[in-house]
Coordinates of C-alpha atoms and ligand atoms in Angstrom, one line a residue:
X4 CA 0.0 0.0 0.0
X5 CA 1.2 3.4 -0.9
X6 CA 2.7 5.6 1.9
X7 CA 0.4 9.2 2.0
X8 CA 2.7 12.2 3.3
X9 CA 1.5 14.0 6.7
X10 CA 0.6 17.5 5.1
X11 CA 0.8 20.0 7.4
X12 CA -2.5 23.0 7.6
X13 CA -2.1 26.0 8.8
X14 CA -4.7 26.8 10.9
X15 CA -8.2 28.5 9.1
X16 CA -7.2 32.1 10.6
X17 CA -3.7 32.6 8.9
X18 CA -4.6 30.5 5.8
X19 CA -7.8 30.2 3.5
X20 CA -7.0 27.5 0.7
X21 CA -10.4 26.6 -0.1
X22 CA -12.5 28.0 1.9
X23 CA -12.6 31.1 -0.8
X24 CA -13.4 29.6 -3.9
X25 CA -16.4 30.4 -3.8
X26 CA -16.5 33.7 -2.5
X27 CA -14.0 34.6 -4.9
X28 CA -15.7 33.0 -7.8
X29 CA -19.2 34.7 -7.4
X30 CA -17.2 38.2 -6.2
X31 CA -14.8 37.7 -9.7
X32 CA -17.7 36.7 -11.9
X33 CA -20.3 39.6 -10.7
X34 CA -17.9 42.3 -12.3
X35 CA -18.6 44.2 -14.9
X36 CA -14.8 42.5 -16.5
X37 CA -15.3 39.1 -15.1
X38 CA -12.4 37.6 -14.1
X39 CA -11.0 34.5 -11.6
X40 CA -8.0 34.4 -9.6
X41 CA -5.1 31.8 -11.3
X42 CA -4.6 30.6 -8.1
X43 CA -7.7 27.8 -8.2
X44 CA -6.4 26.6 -11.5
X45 CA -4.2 24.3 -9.2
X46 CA -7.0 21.6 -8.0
X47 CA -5.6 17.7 -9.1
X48 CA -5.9 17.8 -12.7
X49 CA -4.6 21.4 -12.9
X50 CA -1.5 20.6 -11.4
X51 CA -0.9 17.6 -13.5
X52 CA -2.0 19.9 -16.5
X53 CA 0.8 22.6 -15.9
X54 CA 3.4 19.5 -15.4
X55 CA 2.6 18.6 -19.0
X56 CA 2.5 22.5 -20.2
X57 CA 6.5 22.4 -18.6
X58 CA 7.3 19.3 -20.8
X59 CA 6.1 21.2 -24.1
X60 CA 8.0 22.6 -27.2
X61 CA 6.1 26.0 -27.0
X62 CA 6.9 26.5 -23.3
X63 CA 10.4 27.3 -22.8
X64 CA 10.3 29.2 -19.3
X65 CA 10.9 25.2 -17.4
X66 CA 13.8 24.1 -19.9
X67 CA 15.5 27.7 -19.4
X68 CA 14.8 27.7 -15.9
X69 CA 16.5 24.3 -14.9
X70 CA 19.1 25.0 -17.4
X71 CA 20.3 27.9 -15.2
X72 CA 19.9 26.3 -12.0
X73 CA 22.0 22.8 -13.2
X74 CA 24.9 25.4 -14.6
X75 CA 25.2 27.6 -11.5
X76 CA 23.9 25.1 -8.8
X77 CA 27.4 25.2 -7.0
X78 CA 27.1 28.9 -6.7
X79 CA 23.7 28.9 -5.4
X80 CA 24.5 26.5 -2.7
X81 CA 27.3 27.3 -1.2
X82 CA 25.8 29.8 1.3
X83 CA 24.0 26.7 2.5
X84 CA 24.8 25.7 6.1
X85 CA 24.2 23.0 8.6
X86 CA 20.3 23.4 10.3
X87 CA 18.8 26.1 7.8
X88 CA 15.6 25.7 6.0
X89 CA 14.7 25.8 2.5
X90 CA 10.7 27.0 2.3
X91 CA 10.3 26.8 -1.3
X92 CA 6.7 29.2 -2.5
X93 CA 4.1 27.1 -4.4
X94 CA 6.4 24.5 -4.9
X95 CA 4.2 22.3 -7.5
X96 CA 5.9 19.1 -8.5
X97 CA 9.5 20.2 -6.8
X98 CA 11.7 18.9 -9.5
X99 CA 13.4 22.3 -10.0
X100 CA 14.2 21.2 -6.2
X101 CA 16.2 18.1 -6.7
X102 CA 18.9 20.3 -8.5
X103 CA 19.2 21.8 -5.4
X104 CA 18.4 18.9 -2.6
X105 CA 20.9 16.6 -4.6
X106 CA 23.9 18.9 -3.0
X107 CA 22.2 20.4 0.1
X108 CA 19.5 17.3 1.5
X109 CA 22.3 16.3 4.6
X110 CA 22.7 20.0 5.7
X111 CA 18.7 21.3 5.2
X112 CA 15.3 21.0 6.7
X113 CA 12.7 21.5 3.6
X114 CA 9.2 23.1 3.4
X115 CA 7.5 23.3 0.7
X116 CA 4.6 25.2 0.7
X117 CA 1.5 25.0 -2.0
X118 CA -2.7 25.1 -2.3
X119 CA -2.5 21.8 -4.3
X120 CA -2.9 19.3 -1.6
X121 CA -2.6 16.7 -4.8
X122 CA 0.6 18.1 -6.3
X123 CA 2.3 18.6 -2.8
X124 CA 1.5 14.7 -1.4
X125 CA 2.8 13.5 -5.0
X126 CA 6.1 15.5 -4.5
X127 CA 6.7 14.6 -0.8
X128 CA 6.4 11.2 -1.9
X129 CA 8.8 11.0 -4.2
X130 CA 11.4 13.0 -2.3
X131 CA 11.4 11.0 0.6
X132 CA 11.9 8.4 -1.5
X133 CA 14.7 9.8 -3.1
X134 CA 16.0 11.7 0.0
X135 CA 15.8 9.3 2.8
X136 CA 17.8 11.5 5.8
X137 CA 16.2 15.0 4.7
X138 CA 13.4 16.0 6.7
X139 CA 10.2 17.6 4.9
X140 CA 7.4 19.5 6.5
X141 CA 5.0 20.1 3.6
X142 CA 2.3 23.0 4.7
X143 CA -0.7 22.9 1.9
X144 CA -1.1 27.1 2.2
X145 CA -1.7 30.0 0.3
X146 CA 1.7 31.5 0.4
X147 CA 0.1 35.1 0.0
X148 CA -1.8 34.5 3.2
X149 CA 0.8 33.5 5.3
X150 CA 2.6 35.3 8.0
X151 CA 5.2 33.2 9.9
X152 CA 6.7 29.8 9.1
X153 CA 5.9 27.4 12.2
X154 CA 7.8 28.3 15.5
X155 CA 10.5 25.5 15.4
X156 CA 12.0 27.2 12.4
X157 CA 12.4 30.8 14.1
X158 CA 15.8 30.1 15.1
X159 CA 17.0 28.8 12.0
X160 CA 18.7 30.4 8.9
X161 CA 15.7 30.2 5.9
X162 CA 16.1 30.6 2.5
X163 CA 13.4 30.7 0.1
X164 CA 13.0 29.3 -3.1
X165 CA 10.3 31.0 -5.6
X166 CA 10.9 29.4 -9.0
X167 CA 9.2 29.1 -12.2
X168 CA 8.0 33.0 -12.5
X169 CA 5.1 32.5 -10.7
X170 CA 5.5 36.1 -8.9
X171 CA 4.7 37.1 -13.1
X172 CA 1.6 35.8 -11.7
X173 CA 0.8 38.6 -9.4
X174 CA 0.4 42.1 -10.6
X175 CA 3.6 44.9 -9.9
X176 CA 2.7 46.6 -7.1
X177 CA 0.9 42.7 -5.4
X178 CA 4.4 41.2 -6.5
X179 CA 6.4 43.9 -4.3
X180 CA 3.5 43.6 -1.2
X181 CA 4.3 39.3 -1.7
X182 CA 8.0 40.0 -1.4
X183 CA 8.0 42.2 1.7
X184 CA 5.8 39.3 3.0
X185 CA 8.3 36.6 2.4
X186 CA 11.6 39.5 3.5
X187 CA 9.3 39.2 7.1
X188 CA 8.4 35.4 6.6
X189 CA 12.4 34.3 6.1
X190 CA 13.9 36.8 8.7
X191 CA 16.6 39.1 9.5
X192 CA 19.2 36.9 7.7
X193 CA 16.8 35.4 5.0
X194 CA 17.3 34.9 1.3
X195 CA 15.4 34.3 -1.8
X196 CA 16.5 33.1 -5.0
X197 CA 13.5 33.6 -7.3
X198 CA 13.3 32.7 -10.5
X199 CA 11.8 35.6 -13.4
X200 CA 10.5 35.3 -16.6
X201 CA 11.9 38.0 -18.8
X202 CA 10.7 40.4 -21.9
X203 CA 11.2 39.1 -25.3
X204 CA 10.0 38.8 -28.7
X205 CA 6.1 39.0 -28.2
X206 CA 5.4 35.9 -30.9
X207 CA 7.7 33.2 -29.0
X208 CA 5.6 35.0 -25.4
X209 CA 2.6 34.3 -27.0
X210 CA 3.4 31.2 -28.7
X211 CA 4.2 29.7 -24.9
X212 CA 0.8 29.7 -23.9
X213 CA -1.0 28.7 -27.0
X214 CA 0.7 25.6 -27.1
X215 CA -0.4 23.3 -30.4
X216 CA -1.7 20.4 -28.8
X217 CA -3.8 22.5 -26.7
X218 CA -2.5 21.8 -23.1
X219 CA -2.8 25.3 -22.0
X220 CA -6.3 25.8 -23.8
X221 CA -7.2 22.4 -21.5
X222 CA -5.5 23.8 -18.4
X223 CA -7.4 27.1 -19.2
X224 CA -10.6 25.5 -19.4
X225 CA -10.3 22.8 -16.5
X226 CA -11.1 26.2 -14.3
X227 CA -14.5 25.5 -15.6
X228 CA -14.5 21.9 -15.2
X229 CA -13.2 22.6 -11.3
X230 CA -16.5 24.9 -10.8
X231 CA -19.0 23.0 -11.9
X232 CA -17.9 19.9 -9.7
X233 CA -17.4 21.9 -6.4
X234 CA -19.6 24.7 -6.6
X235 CA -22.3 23.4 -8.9
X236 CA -21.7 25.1 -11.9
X237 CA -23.3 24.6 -15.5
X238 CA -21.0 25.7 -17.9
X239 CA -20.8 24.0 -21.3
X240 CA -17.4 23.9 -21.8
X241 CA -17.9 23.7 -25.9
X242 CA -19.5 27.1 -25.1
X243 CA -16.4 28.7 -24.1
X244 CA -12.5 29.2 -25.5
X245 CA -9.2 29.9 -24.7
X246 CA -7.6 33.0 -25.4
X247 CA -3.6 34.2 -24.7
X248 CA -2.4 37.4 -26.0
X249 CA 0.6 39.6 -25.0
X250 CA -0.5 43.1 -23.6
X251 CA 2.8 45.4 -24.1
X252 CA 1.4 48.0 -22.4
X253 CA 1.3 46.2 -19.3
X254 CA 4.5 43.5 -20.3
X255 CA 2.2 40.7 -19.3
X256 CA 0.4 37.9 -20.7
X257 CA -3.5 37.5 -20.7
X258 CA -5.5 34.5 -20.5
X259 CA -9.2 34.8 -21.3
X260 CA -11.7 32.2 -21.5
X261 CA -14.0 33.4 -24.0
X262 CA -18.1 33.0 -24.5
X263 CA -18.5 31.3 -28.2
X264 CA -22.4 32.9 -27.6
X265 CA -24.9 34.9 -25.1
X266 CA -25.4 32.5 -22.3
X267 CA -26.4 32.2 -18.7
X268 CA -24.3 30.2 -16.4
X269 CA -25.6 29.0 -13.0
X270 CA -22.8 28.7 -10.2
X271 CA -23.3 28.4 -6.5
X272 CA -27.0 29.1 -7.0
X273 CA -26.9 32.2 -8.8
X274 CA -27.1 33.4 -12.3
X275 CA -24.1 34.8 -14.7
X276 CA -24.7 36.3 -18.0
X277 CA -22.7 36.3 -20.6
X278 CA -22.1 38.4 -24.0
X279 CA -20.9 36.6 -27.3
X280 CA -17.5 37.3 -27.3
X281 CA -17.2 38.3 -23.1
X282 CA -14.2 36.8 -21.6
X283 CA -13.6 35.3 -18.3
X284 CA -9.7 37.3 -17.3
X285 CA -8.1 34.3 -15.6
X286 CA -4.6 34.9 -15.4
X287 CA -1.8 37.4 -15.9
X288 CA 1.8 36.4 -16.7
X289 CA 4.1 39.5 -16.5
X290 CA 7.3 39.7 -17.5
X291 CA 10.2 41.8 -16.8
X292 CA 13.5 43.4 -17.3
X293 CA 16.3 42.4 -15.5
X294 CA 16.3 45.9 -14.1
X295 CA 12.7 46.4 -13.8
X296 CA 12.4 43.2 -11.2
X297 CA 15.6 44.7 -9.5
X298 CA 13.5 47.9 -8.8
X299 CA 10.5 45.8 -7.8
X300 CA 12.8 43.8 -5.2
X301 CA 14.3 47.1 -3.8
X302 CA 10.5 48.2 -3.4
X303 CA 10.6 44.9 -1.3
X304 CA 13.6 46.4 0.9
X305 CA 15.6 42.7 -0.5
X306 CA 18.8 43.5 -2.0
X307 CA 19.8 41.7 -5.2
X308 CA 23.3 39.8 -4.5
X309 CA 23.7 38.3 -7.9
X310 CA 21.5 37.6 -11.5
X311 CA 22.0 34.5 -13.1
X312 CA 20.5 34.2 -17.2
X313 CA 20.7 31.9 -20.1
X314 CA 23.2 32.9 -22.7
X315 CA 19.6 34.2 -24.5
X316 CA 18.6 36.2 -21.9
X317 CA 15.3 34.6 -21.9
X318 CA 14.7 33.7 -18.1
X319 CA 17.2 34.9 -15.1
X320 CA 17.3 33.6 -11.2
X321 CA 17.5 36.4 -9.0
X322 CA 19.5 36.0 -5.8
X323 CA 17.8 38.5 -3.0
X324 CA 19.9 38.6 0.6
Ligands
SAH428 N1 7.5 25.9 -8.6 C1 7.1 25.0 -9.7 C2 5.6 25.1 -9.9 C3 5.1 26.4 -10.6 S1 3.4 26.4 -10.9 C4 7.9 25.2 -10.9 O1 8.6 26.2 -10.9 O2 7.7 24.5 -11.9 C5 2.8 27.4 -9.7 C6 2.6 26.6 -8.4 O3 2.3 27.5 -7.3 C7 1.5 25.5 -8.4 O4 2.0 24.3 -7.9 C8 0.4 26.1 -7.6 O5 -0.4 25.2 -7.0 C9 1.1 27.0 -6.7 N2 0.4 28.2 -6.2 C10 -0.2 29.1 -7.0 N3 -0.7 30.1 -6.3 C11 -0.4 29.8 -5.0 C12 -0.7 30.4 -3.7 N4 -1.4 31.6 -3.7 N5 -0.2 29.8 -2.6 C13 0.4 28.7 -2.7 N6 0.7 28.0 -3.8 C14 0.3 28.6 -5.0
AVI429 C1 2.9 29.2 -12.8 N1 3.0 30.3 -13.8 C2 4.2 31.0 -13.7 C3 2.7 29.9 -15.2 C4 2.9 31.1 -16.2 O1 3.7 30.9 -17.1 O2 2.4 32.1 -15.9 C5 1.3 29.3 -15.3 C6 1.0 29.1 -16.8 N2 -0.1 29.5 -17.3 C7 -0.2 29.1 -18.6 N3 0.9 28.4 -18.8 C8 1.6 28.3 -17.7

């Protein structure tokens, strides 16, 4: 019989993971630009749908990502030290982890946090397979809700590990707010390496998240497929599309799901109409200048210690002290 990981909760007053879906569905849904936080894209299937957007052609941010931190992996360890902690930020599958883990997992206690219950007890399971000595204390959290890391770890020297651009997922001035949080979160002597998706050509942006076999369009659309199991939704999900365009106004990408016709959708009890042609603003993906997320880490009060990029400048890890 298979082993299931102790996943830790915080308690309901820090930490709402799904207590607020539905709030936050009829609140998002009942304005005048409907839209739904890209946090509750993460339920079972969505987290197994963005494993398979990482593995695709189209979707270089993973590829570039783990290519940086297998070539500078030394580097980024070495200020590693007996006793600290590594409290990795919506830490999804944790592979990027194992570049890491593989040189620190004697000398570190490791907490990842995430609101996927399914994606965190998949990944604790296979590290403690592969990492027998380390000791993990998985929290299932909403990292933008929390405000300490449990008491045991005050002493301790924490870094925090925010990979995969997933602060691209929170707007600028939401992005700085989430950074001071963590600066408070990992203490006087924390740091952070985060990892940042940069600006580039807007067809190769916008050709990573309308992959051709559709994966994003599915991972899009299982938001749909997630409301009309848990809060007894009706939407036809023929009725609706997926739609990713680059704003260069804001520097960000925009998905949309998008009403093929007028309809009413029931969810929670209560009735949603839609145009022909309205869209459902589900998530934003900015991205950023080297510089530009320098100044936004400043904003912060971190100070940045090093950049590491690929040799195309397409992705860079940011080390914050
Ligand atoms: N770090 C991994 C996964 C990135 S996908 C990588 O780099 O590949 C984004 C992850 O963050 C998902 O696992 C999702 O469940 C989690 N996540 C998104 N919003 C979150 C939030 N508000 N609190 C905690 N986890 C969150
Ligand atoms: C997790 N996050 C950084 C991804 C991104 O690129 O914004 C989520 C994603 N959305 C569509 N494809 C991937």
């Amino acid at each position: 019989m298979r082993h299931v990981p102790t996943l830790e909760r915080l308690p309901a007053s820090v930490t709402a993971v799904a207590g607020d879906f539905s709030l936050s569905v009829i609140e998002g849904l009942s304005r005048a630009k409907k839209i739904l936080p890209c946090r509750f894209f993460y339920d079972a299937r969505g987290s197994c749908l963005f494993e398979e957007i990482t593995q695709l052609p189209e979707y270089y941010p993973t590829r570039t990502e783990i290519g940086i931190l297998n070539a500078r992996a030394a580097e980024i360890v070495k200020g590693f030290s007996s006793g600290d902690v590594l409290v990795e930020f919506g830490s999804g599958s944790s592979r990027k982890t194992e570049i890491l883990l593989d040189r620190i997992a004697d000398r570190v206690v490791y907490v990842p946090i995430d609101v996927s219950e399914a994606a965190l007890a998949e990944a604790v399971f296979r590290l403690e397979e592969r990492y027998p000595a380390l000791e993990i204390r998985p929290l299932v959290a909403d990292f933008s809700s929390l405000t300490k890391l449990p008491h045991e770890f005050s002493g301790s020297r924490r870094t925090g590990f925010f990979p995969g651009s997933t602060i691209g997922n929170l707007a600028p001035g939401d992005a700085a707010a989430l950074l001071a949080k963590f600066r408070k979160v990992l203490g006087e002597r924390g740091r952070l390496i985060i990892g940042v998706d940069l600006k580039k050509d807007a067809r190769v942006l916008v050709r990573a998240y309308n992959d051709a076999a559709g994966i994003t369009a599915a991972f899009n659309l299982n938001l749909l497929v997630r409301i009309n199991r848990e809060l007894a939704g009706t939407f036809d999900l023929t009725a609706f599309h997926h739609r990713a365009i680059y704003n260069p106004r804001s520097g960000r990408i925009e998905m949309h799901l998008v009403s093929d016709r007028a309809q009413d959708v029931m969810v929670c009890g209560r009735r949603f109409h839609f145009a022909n042609g309205e869209s459902i603003h589900t998530e934003n993906s900015y991205k950023y200048t080297v510089s530009e997320f320098r100044a936004l880490a400043e904003k912060a009060s971190w100070k940045t210690s090093r950049v590491l990029t690929d040799a195309n400048e397409q992705f860079s890890v940011h080390e914050l002290i």
